[in-house]
């Protein structure tokens, strides 16, 4: 079974600064996907970024980028130029690459990020 | 991204009554949908996997007779909380799975339903 660990329950960052959210995972799979989801106070889950495990290049989406270390099973999220709207709970998630019933998300416990004005 | 709707967004009911929550994929067909439960400041807990045209697969510890799931079409899954009690009060979220071009899948989430049982 897969596990996803987010050991930091809360973080705070000053507006316009950079913050990194940590995530580690454990799996015996060789092909899989990793995700970061954002859940703002509205509680709507929003996909922030996705990484395919077979790709060595780290995924980026505007101010969001990941540091994917496959051997270390680490998948951290870097938010640059933090904005007040980034205040949310962030979840790291794992999904096997199969197309069958086992292709479902396994979530970490989440981290609450607060951006200070 | 794809759009998933959920209805109602909020529901308050009396203890002992049943409540139905609908989840719809608006712009794609989803053979597989998922139902989650979330407590404040906690992660999403998978309750069951809903498969179009077949029985749902429930996670360990989830009562299938209490949480009835029906996935009658490729765009609609429903969760019925039967004989609801105050301990069933929670935030319920659905998700629909869609294949990604190039391989793999992605899950798109509904906005959630807040259930309060009095």
Short mmCIF file of C-alpha atoms in Angstrom, two decimals, chain A:
data_model
loop_
_atom_site.label_atom_id
_atom_site.label_comp_id
_atom_site.label_asym_id
_atom_site.label_seq_id
_atom_site.Cartn_x
_atom_site.Cartn_y
_atom_site.Cartn_z
CA UNK A 1 0.00 0.00 0.00
CA UNK A 2 1.07 3.54 -0.62
CA UNK A 3 1.56 6.13 2.08
CA UNK A 4 1.96 9.88 1.80
CA UNK A 5 3.48 11.86 4.66
CA UNK A 6 3.20 15.56 5.26
CA UNK A 7 4.92 16.14 8.57
CA UNK A 8 4.37 19.88 8.90
CA UNK A 9 0.82 20.67 10.06
CA UNK A 10 1.10 24.44 9.61
CA UNK A 11 3.30 27.03 7.96
CA UNK A 12 3.23 30.76 7.62
CA UNK A 13 4.89 33.00 5.04
CA UNK A 14 5.07 36.70 4.39
CA UNK A 15 3.37 37.97 1.25
CA UNK A 16 5.76 38.04 -1.75
CA UNK A 17 8.14 35.59 -0.08
CA UNK A 18 8.86 32.01 -1.12
CA UNK A 19 7.73 28.95 0.84
CA UNK A 20 8.36 25.23 0.41
CA UNK A 21 5.92 22.56 1.54
CA UNK A 22 7.35 19.10 2.19
CA UNK A 23 5.97 15.71 1.21
CA UNK A 24 7.41 12.22 1.25
CA UNK A 25 5.80 9.04 0.05
CA UNK A 26 6.38 5.33 0.10
CA UNK A 27 5.56 2.91 -2.70
CA UNK A 28 6.86 -0.15 -4.45
CA UNK A 29 5.39 1.02 -7.75
CA UNK A 30 7.68 2.24 -10.51
CA UNK A 31 5.06 4.14 -12.50
CA UNK A 32 2.88 6.64 -10.72
CA UNK A 33 1.75 10.25 -10.51
CA UNK A 34 2.14 12.78 -7.76
CA UNK A 35 -0.12 15.76 -7.16
CA UNK A 36 -0.47 18.84 -5.03
CA UNK A 37 -4.01 19.99 -4.34
CA UNK A 38 -5.07 23.25 -2.74
CA UNK A 39 -8.18 23.57 -0.58
CA UNK A 40 -8.99 27.22 0.20
CA UNK A 41 -11.57 28.25 2.81
CA UNK A 42 -14.33 27.58 0.25
CA UNK A 43 -13.25 23.90 0.56
CA UNK A 44 -13.20 23.39 -3.22
CA UNK A 45 -10.30 21.09 -4.05
CA UNK A 46 -8.12 22.60 -6.77
CA UNK A 47 -5.31 20.83 -8.60
CA UNK A 48 -2.12 22.87 -8.29
CA UNK A 49 0.41 20.72 -10.07
CA UNK A 50 1.00 17.17 -11.33
CA UNK A 51 4.23 15.22 -11.77
CA UNK A 52 4.69 12.01 -13.73
CA UNK A 53 7.20 9.76 -12.00
CA UNK A 54 8.86 8.75 -15.26
CA UNK A 55 9.74 12.38 -16.03
CA UNK A 56 12.97 13.66 -14.53
CA UNK A 57 12.11 17.27 -15.19
CA UNK A 58 10.35 18.99 -12.33
CA UNK A 59 6.85 20.25 -13.12
CA UNK A 60 6.14 23.98 -12.96
CA UNK A 61 2.92 25.99 -13.13
CA UNK A 62 3.52 29.72 -12.99
CA UNK A 63 4.52 30.49 -9.37
CA UNK A 64 4.29 26.84 -8.34
CA UNK A 65 7.07 24.34 -8.89
CA UNK A 66 8.03 20.99 -7.44
CA UNK A 67 11.27 19.37 -6.39
CA UNK A 68 10.78 15.73 -7.27
CA UNK A 69 13.45 13.38 -5.90
CA UNK A 70 12.39 9.90 -6.99
CA UNK A 71 15.14 7.99 -5.23
CA UNK A 72 14.44 9.79 -1.97
CA UNK A 73 10.67 9.56 -2.55
CA UNK A 74 10.32 13.24 -1.90
CA UNK A 75 7.94 15.67 -3.61
CA UNK A 76 8.06 19.20 -2.25
CA UNK A 77 6.06 22.18 -3.50
CA UNK A 78 7.63 25.62 -3.84
CA UNK A 79 5.39 28.66 -3.98
CA UNK A 80 7.16 31.79 -5.20
CA UNK A 81 5.96 35.35 -4.69
CA UNK A 82 3.32 34.19 -2.20
CA UNK A 83 -0.06 35.89 -2.47
CA UNK A 84 -2.85 36.26 0.06
CA UNK A 85 -4.98 33.99 -2.13
CA UNK A 86 -2.51 31.19 -1.57
CA UNK A 87 -3.79 30.85 1.99
CA UNK A 88 -5.27 27.35 2.03
CA UNK A 89 -4.78 23.80 3.09
CA UNK A 90 -2.43 21.93 0.73
CA UNK A 91 -2.55 18.20 0.17
CA UNK A 92 0.10 16.03 -1.40
CA UNK A 93 -1.32 12.97 -3.18
CA UNK A 94 -0.16 9.81 -4.94
CA UNK A 95 -1.83 7.80 -7.69
CA UNK A 96 -0.74 4.58 -9.38
CA UNK A 97 -0.51 4.86 -13.12
CA UNK A 98 -2.78 1.91 -13.79
CA UNK A 99 -6.15 2.43 -15.41
CA UNK A 100 -7.95 -0.01 -13.17
CA UNK A 101 -9.78 0.31 -9.90
CA UNK A 102 -6.55 0.94 -8.02
CA UNK A 103 -5.99 4.20 -9.86
CA UNK A 104 -7.15 6.46 -7.07
CA UNK A 105 -5.62 9.17 -4.97
CA UNK A 106 -3.90 8.55 -1.67
CA UNK A 107 -3.70 11.81 0.28
CA UNK A 108 -1.35 13.11 2.92
CA UNK A 109 -2.73 14.73 6.06
CA UNK A 110 -2.35 18.19 4.59
CA UNK A 111 -0.65 21.38 5.66
CA UNK A 112 -2.32 24.67 6.49
CA UNK A 113 -0.51 27.57 4.84
CA UNK A 114 -1.16 31.12 5.96
CA UNK A 115 0.12 34.06 3.92
CA UNK A 116 0.62 37.17 6.05
CA UNK A 117 0.04 40.62 4.54
#
